[in-house]
Amino acid sequence: MNDITFFQRFEGDIVAGRKTITLRDVSESHFTAGQQLRVGRYEDDVYFCTIEVISVMPVLLGQLTDEHARQENMTLPQLKEVIADIYPGLNELYAIVFRLVTAA
Ligand SMILES: CC(=O)Nc1ccn([C@H]2C[C@H](O)[C@@H](CO)O2)c(=O)n1
């Protein structure tokens, strides 16, 4: 059983340590610092790594910066486009900062 999923296209960046943050809606804001999460692919729920949560902080769409984008391994316009696709019209997000513990 996995605790969180990511779209398959982000798997390579996560296991390489290039992506160290994810922006989620309130339904995934309950994670806490220090928690280790089993991570699966959204498309097939296959486990691919374990991450440790560093922090969970609320952030508004308009407060996103180049630093958030760098932690996503994207540009800020790319990040805003991804968020608009996944969470259309949503302004209140949660930044989950994490580190890779083990890759499958
Ligand atoms: C089900 C669901 O919401 N899955 C998600 C949500 C977000 N992500 C990624 C996409 C971006 O890199 C960041 C910002 O939302 O997190 C995801 O992989 N899967």
GROMACS .gro file of N, CA and C and ligand atoms in nm:
model
  331
    1MET      N    1   0.086  -0.121   0.000
    1MET     CA    2   0.000   0.000   0.000
    1MET      C    3   0.089   0.125   0.000
    2ASN      N    4   0.069   0.213  -0.096
    2ASN     CA    5   0.147   0.336  -0.102
    2ASN      C    6   0.076   0.450  -0.028
    3ASP      N    7   0.156   0.548   0.016
    3ASP     CA    8   0.102   0.661   0.092
    3ASP      C    9   0.075   0.783   0.005
    4ILE      N   10   0.150   0.794  -0.106
    4ILE     CA   11   0.137   0.909  -0.196
    4ILE      C   12   0.174   0.861  -0.335
    5THR      N   13   0.117   0.925  -0.436
    5THR     CA   14   0.153   0.888  -0.574
    5THR      C   15   0.201   1.012  -0.649
    6PHE      N   16   0.281   0.985  -0.751
    6PHE     CA   17   0.327   1.089  -0.844
    6PHE      C   18   0.302   1.038  -0.986
    7PHE      N   19   0.275   1.131  -1.075
    7PHE     CA   20   0.264   1.092  -1.215
    7PHE      C   21   0.397   1.029  -1.259
    8GLN      N   22   0.383   0.927  -1.342
    8GLN     CA   23   0.498   0.847  -1.384
    8GLN      C   24   0.608   0.935  -1.446
    9ARG      N   25   0.568   1.042  -1.511
    9ARG     CA   26   0.669   1.124  -1.580
    9ARG      C   27   0.764   1.193  -1.482
   10PHE      N   28   0.730   1.195  -1.351
   10PHE     CA   29   0.818   1.256  -1.252
   10PHE      C   30   0.908   1.155  -1.179
   11GLU      N   31   0.888   1.027  -1.207
   11GLU     CA   32   0.962   0.923  -1.133
   11GLU      C   33   1.114   0.942  -1.145
   12GLY      N   34   1.163   0.963  -1.266
   12GLY     CA   35   1.308   0.976  -1.288
   12GLY      C   36   1.368   1.090  -1.207
   13ASP      N   37   1.299   1.204  -1.206
   13ASP     CA   38   1.349   1.320  -1.130
   13ASP      C   39   1.351   1.292  -0.980
   14ILE      N   40   1.250   1.219  -0.931
   14ILE     CA   41   1.243   1.193  -0.786
   14ILE      C   42   1.354   1.098  -0.744
   15VAL      N   43   1.373   0.989  -0.816
   15VAL     CA   44   1.474   0.892  -0.773
   15VAL      C   45   1.616   0.944  -0.796
   16ALA      N   46   1.631   1.046  -0.883
   16ALA     CA   47   1.762   1.108  -0.904
   16ALA      C   48   1.786   1.222  -0.804
   17GLY      N   49   1.686   1.254  -0.723
   17GLY     CA   50   1.701   1.362  -0.625
   17GLY      C   51   1.689   1.500  -0.686
   18ARG      N   52   1.640   1.508  -0.811
   18ARG     CA   53   1.625   1.639  -0.876
   18ARG      C   54   1.495   1.708  -0.838
   19LYS      N   55   1.400   1.632  -0.791
   19LYS     CA   56   1.270   1.688  -0.750
   19LYS      C   57   1.253   1.663  -0.601
   20THR      N   58   1.245   1.768  -0.523
   20THR     CA   59   1.246   1.755  -0.376
   20THR      C   60   1.127   1.826  -0.313
   21ILE      N   61   1.025   1.854  -0.392
   21ILE     CA   62   0.904   1.921  -0.341
   21ILE      C   63   0.787   1.878  -0.427
   22THR      N   64   0.669   1.877  -0.366
   22THR     CA   65   0.548   1.858  -0.444
   22THR      C   66   0.440   1.949  -0.388
   23LEU      N   67   0.359   2.003  -0.474
   23LEU     CA   68   0.252   2.094  -0.434
   23LEU      C   69   0.121   2.019  -0.446
   24ARG      N   70   0.047   2.010  -0.337
   24ARG     CA   71  -0.075   1.931  -0.333
   24ARG      C   72  -0.191   2.012  -0.278
   25ASP      N   73  -0.313   1.956  -0.292
   25ASP     CA   74  -0.429   2.024  -0.235
   25ASP      C   75  -0.450   1.979  -0.091
   26VAL      N   76  -0.555   2.030  -0.028
   26VAL     CA   77  -0.576   2.005   0.115
   26VAL      C   78  -0.591   1.857   0.147
   27SER      N   79  -0.638   1.779   0.051
   27SER     CA   80  -0.660   1.635   0.077
   27SER      C   81  -0.528   1.561   0.102
   28GLU      N   82  -0.415   1.624   0.066
   28GLU     CA   83  -0.285   1.561   0.088
   28GLU      C   84  -0.196   1.651   0.176
   29SER      N   85  -0.261   1.730   0.262
   29SER     CA   86  -0.185   1.823   0.347
   29SER      C   87  -0.161   1.766   0.487
   30HIS      N   88  -0.202   1.642   0.509
   30HIS     CA   89  -0.198   1.583   0.644
   30HIS      C   90  -0.064   1.519   0.678
   31PHE      N   91   0.028   1.514   0.583
   31PHE     CA   92   0.159   1.453   0.611
   31PHE      C   93   0.236   1.541   0.709
   32THR      N   94   0.325   1.477   0.786
   32THR     CA   95   0.397   1.554   0.889
   32THR      C   96   0.548   1.531   0.877
   33ALA      N   97   0.624   1.629   0.922
   33ALA     CA   98   0.770   1.623   0.915
   33ALA      C   99   0.821   1.498   0.985
   34GLY      N  100   0.915   1.430   0.920
   34GLY     CA  101   0.973   1.308   0.977
   34GLY      C  102   0.906   1.180   0.929
   35GLN      N  103   0.786   1.193   0.874
   35GLN     CA  104   0.714   1.075   0.826
   35GLN      C  105   0.784   1.018   0.702
   36GLN      N  106   0.794   0.887   0.696
   36GLN     CA  107   0.847   0.822   0.575
   36GLN      C  108   0.729   0.769   0.495
   37LEU      N  109   0.728   0.800   0.367
   37LEU     CA  110   0.614   0.767   0.281
   37LEU      C  111   0.656   0.672   0.170
   38ARG      N  112   0.576   0.569   0.152
   38ARG     CA  113   0.593   0.483   0.034
   38ARG      C  114   0.533   0.557  -0.085
   39VAL      N  115   0.610   0.563  -0.193
   39VAL     CA  116   0.569   0.640  -0.310
   39VAL      C  117   0.542   0.547  -0.428
   40GLY      N  118   0.426   0.567  -0.489
   40GLY     CA  119   0.390   0.488  -0.606
   40GLY      C  120   0.361   0.576  -0.726
   41ARG      N  121   0.352   0.511  -0.842
   41ARG     CA  122   0.314   0.583  -0.964
   41ARG      C  123   0.162   0.596  -0.968
   42TYR      N  124   0.114   0.716  -1.003
   42TYR     CA  125  -0.030   0.741  -1.008
   42TYR      C  126  -0.100   0.645  -1.105
   43GLU      N  127  -0.036   0.618  -1.217
   43GLU     CA  128  -0.103   0.544  -1.324
   43GLU      C  129  -0.129   0.398  -1.287
   44ASP      N  130  -0.034   0.334  -1.214
   44ASP     CA  131  -0.051   0.191  -1.184
   44ASP      C  132  -0.027   0.157  -1.036
   45ASP      N  133   0.001   0.259  -0.955
   45ASP     CA  134   0.025   0.244  -0.811
   45ASP      C  135   0.145   0.153  -0.779
   46VAL      N  136   0.234   0.134  -0.874
   46VAL     CA  137   0.354   0.054  -0.847
   46VAL      C  138   0.450   0.136  -0.761
   47TYR      N  139   0.495   0.075  -0.650
   47TYR     CA  140   0.589   0.140  -0.558
   47TYR      C  141   0.722   0.167  -0.630
   48PHE      N  142   0.779   0.287  -0.612
   48PHE     CA  143   0.911   0.309  -0.672
   48PHE      C  144   1.014   0.373  -0.579
   49CYS      N  145   0.972   0.427  -0.465
   49CYS     CA  146   1.072   0.478  -0.370
   49CYS      C  147   1.006   0.511  -0.236
   50THR      N  148   1.091   0.539  -0.139
   50THR     CA  149   1.045   0.590  -0.009
   50THR      C  150   1.106   0.729   0.011
   51ILE      N  151   1.023   0.823   0.056
   51ILE     CA  152   1.071   0.959   0.084
   51ILE      C  153   1.044   0.992   0.231
   52GLU      N  154   1.122   1.088   0.282
   52GLU     CA  155   1.096   1.141   0.417
   52GLU      C  156   1.046   1.284   0.403
   53VAL      N  157   0.937   1.314   0.471
   53VAL     CA  158   0.880   1.449   0.468
   53VAL      C  159   0.967   1.541   0.554
   54ILE      N  160   1.010   1.651   0.495
   54ILE     CA  161   1.089   1.752   0.568
   54ILE      C  162   0.996   1.858   0.627
   55SER      N  163   0.899   1.903   0.547
   55SER     CA  164   0.805   2.004   0.596
   55SER      C  165   0.681   2.006   0.507
   56VAL      N  166   0.574   2.056   0.564
   56VAL     CA  167   0.449   2.079   0.489
   56VAL      C  168   0.402   2.219   0.523
   57MET      N  169   0.396   2.305   0.420
   57MET     CA  170   0.362   2.446   0.444
   57MET      C  171   0.256   2.492   0.345
   58PRO      N  172   0.154   2.565   0.392
   58PRO     CA  173   0.057   2.621   0.297
   58PRO      C  174   0.123   2.727   0.210
   59VAL      N  175   0.083   2.733   0.084
   59VAL     CA  176   0.135   2.835  -0.006
   59VAL      C  177   0.026   2.867  -0.108
   60LEU      N  178   0.010   2.997  -0.137
   60LEU     CA  179  -0.088   3.037  -0.237
   60LEU      C  180  -0.024   3.032  -0.376
   61LEU      N  181  -0.106   3.007  -0.476
   61LEU     CA  182  -0.054   2.998  -0.613
   61LEU      C  183   0.031   3.122  -0.648
   62GLY      N  184  -0.018   3.240  -0.608
   62GLY     CA  185   0.053   3.364  -0.641
   62GLY      C  186   0.181   3.383  -0.563
   63GLN      N  187   0.204   3.300  -0.462
   63GLN     CA  188   0.328   3.311  -0.382
   63GLN      C  189   0.439   3.220  -0.432
   64LEU      N  190   0.409   3.140  -0.535
   64LEU     CA  191   0.512   3.047  -0.585
   64LEU      C  192   0.627   3.126  -0.646
   65THR      N  193   0.748   3.078  -0.622
   65THR     CA  194   0.868   3.149  -0.665
   65THR      C  195   0.955   3.058  -0.752
   66ASP      N  196   1.061   3.119  -0.805
   66ASP     CA  197   1.159   3.040  -0.881
   66ASP      C  198   1.220   2.930  -0.794
   67GLU      N  199   1.227   2.952  -0.664
   67GLU     CA  200   1.284   2.850  -0.575
   67GLU      C  201   1.192   2.726  -0.569
   68HIS      N  202   1.061   2.748  -0.561
   68HIS     CA  203   0.970   2.632  -0.567
   68HIS      C  204   0.991   2.558  -0.699
   69ALA      N  205   1.000   2.634  -0.808
   69ALA     CA  206   1.016   2.572  -0.940
   69ALA      C  207   1.148   2.495  -0.948
   70ARG      N  208   1.255   2.553  -0.892
   70ARG     CA  209   1.385   2.484  -0.894
   70ARG      C  210   1.374   2.351  -0.818
   71GLN      N  211   1.303   2.352  -0.707
   71GLN     CA  212   1.288   2.229  -0.629
   71GLN      C  213   1.201   2.126  -0.702
   72GLU      N  214   1.122   2.172  -0.797
   72GLU     CA  215   1.040   2.082  -0.881
   72GLU      C  216   1.115   2.041  -1.008
   73ASN      N  217   1.236   2.096  -1.026
   73ASN     CA  218   1.313   2.077  -1.150
   73ASN      C  219   1.235   2.127  -1.272
   74MET      N  220   1.174   2.243  -1.256
   74MET     CA  221   1.097   2.308  -1.363
   74MET      C  222   1.126   2.457  -1.361
   75THR      N  223   1.077   2.526  -1.467
   75THR     CA  224   1.071   2.672  -1.460
   75THR      C  225   0.940   2.709  -1.391
   76LEU      N  226   0.931   2.834  -1.346
   76LEU     CA  227   0.807   2.877  -1.279
   76LEU      C  228   0.687   2.871  -1.374
   77PRO      N  229   0.700   2.916  -1.499
   77PRO     CA  230   0.584   2.902  -1.591
   77PRO      C  231   0.544   2.755  -1.612
   78GLN      N  232   0.643   2.666  -1.622
   78GLN     CA  233   0.611   2.522  -1.638
   78GLN      C  234   0.535   2.471  -1.515
   79LEU      N  235   0.583   2.511  -1.396
   79LEU     CA  236   0.520   2.465  -1.272
   79LEU      C  237   0.375   2.514  -1.264
   80LYS      N  238   0.354   2.641  -1.298
   80LYS     CA  239   0.217   2.696  -1.291
   80LYS      C  240   0.126   2.626  -1.391
   81GLU      N  241   0.181   2.588  -1.507
   81GLU     CA  242   0.100   2.517  -1.607
   81GLU      C  243   0.062   2.378  -1.555
   82VAL      N  244   0.160   2.308  -1.493
   82VAL     CA  245   0.133   2.174  -1.438
   82VAL      C  246   0.024   2.185  -1.331
   83ILE      N  247   0.034   2.283  -1.243
   83ILE     CA  248  -0.064   2.298  -1.135
   83ILE      C  249  -0.202   2.331  -1.191
   84ALA      N  250  -0.205   2.418  -1.293
   84ALA     CA  251  -0.335   2.453  -1.354
   84ALA      C  252  -0.400   2.331  -1.418
   85ASP      N  253  -0.318   2.239  -1.472
   85ASP     CA  254  -0.372   2.116  -1.532
   85ASP      C  255  -0.427   2.023  -1.425
   86ILE      N  256  -0.352   2.008  -1.314
   86ILE     CA  257  -0.390   1.910  -1.211
   86ILE      C  258  -0.500   1.965  -1.120
   87TYR      N  259  -0.486   2.094  -1.085
   87TYR     CA  260  -0.580   2.155  -0.989
   87TYR      C  261  -0.639   2.282  -1.049
   88PRO      N  262  -0.723   2.270  -1.152
   88PRO     CA  263  -0.775   2.392  -1.218
   88PRO      C  264  -0.852   2.480  -1.119
   89GLY      N  265  -0.816   2.608  -1.118
   89GLY     CA  266  -0.888   2.706  -1.035
   89GLY      C  267  -0.848   2.707  -0.889
   90LEU      N  268  -0.759   2.618  -0.849
   90LEU     CA  269  -0.721   2.609  -0.706
   90LEU      C  270  -0.611   2.710  -0.673
   91ASN      N  271  -0.632   2.784  -0.563
   91ASN     CA  272  -0.536   2.885  -0.522
   91ASN      C  273  -0.456   2.841  -0.399
   92GLU      N  274  -0.519   2.761  -0.312
   92GLU     CA  275  -0.455   2.721  -0.186
   92GLU      C  276  -0.388   2.585  -0.200
   93LEU      N  277  -0.256   2.588  -0.193
   93LEU     CA  278  -0.177   2.466  -0.212
   93LEU      C  279  -0.095   2.439  -0.085
   94TYR      N  280  -0.035   2.321  -0.080
   94TYR     CA  281   0.053   2.283   0.031
   94TYR      C  282   0.184   2.234  -0.030
   95ALA      N  283   0.293   2.295   0.013
   95ALA     CA  284   0.425   2.257  -0.036
   95ALA      C  285   0.481   2.148   0.056
   96ILE      N  286   0.496   2.030   0.002
   96ILE     CA  287   0.554   1.918   0.077
   96ILE      C  288   0.699   1.905   0.032
   97VAL      N  289   0.791   1.939   0.124
   97VAL     CA  290   0.934   1.926   0.095
   97VAL      C  291   0.977   1.788   0.144
   98PHE      N  292   1.056   1.718   0.063
   98PHE     CA  293   1.093   1.582   0.100
   98PHE      C  294   1.236   1.551   0.057
   99ARG      N  295   1.289   1.438   0.111
   99ARG     CA  296   1.418   1.387   0.064
   99ARG      C  297   1.401   1.239   0.031
  100LEU      N  298   1.478   1.196  -0.065
  100LEU     CA  299   1.473   1.056  -0.105
  100LEU      C  300   1.540   0.970   0.004
  101VAL      N  301   1.474   0.863   0.046
  101VAL     CA  302   1.534   0.770   0.143
  101VAL      C  303   1.589   0.649   0.070
  102THR      N  304   1.504   0.580  -0.005
  102THR     CA  305   1.549   0.464  -0.084
  102THR      C  306   1.470   0.457  -0.214
  103ALA      N  307   1.538   0.415  -0.318
  103ALA     CA  308   1.469   0.389  -0.445
  103ALA      C  309   1.454   0.238  -0.459
  104ALA      N  310   1.346   0.198  -0.525
  104ALA     CA  311   1.318   0.053  -0.541
  104ALA      C  312   1.424  -0.012  -0.630
  105LIG     C1  313  -0.347   1.264  -0.774
  105LIG     C2  314  -0.252   1.380  -0.778
  105LIG     O1  315  -0.288   1.493  -0.749
  105LIG     N1  316  -0.127   1.353  -0.817
  105LIG     C3  317  -0.021   1.438  -0.832
  105LIG     C4  318  -0.023   1.572  -0.798
  105LIG     C5  319   0.091   1.644  -0.818
  105LIG     N2  320   0.198   1.585  -0.872
  105LIG     C6  321   0.320   1.662  -0.898
  105LIG     C7  322   0.313   1.744  -1.021
  105LIG     C8  323   0.409   1.857  -0.988
  105LIG     O2  324   0.541   1.818  -1.003
  105LIG     C9  325   0.388   1.876  -0.844
  105LIG    C10  326   0.297   1.991  -0.817
  105LIG     O3  327   0.166   1.959  -0.806
  105LIG     O4  328   0.343   1.752  -0.791
  105LIG    C11  329   0.199   1.454  -0.906
  105LIG     O5  330   0.299   1.400  -0.956
  105LIG     N3  331   0.088   1.382  -0.885
   0.00000   0.00000   0.00000
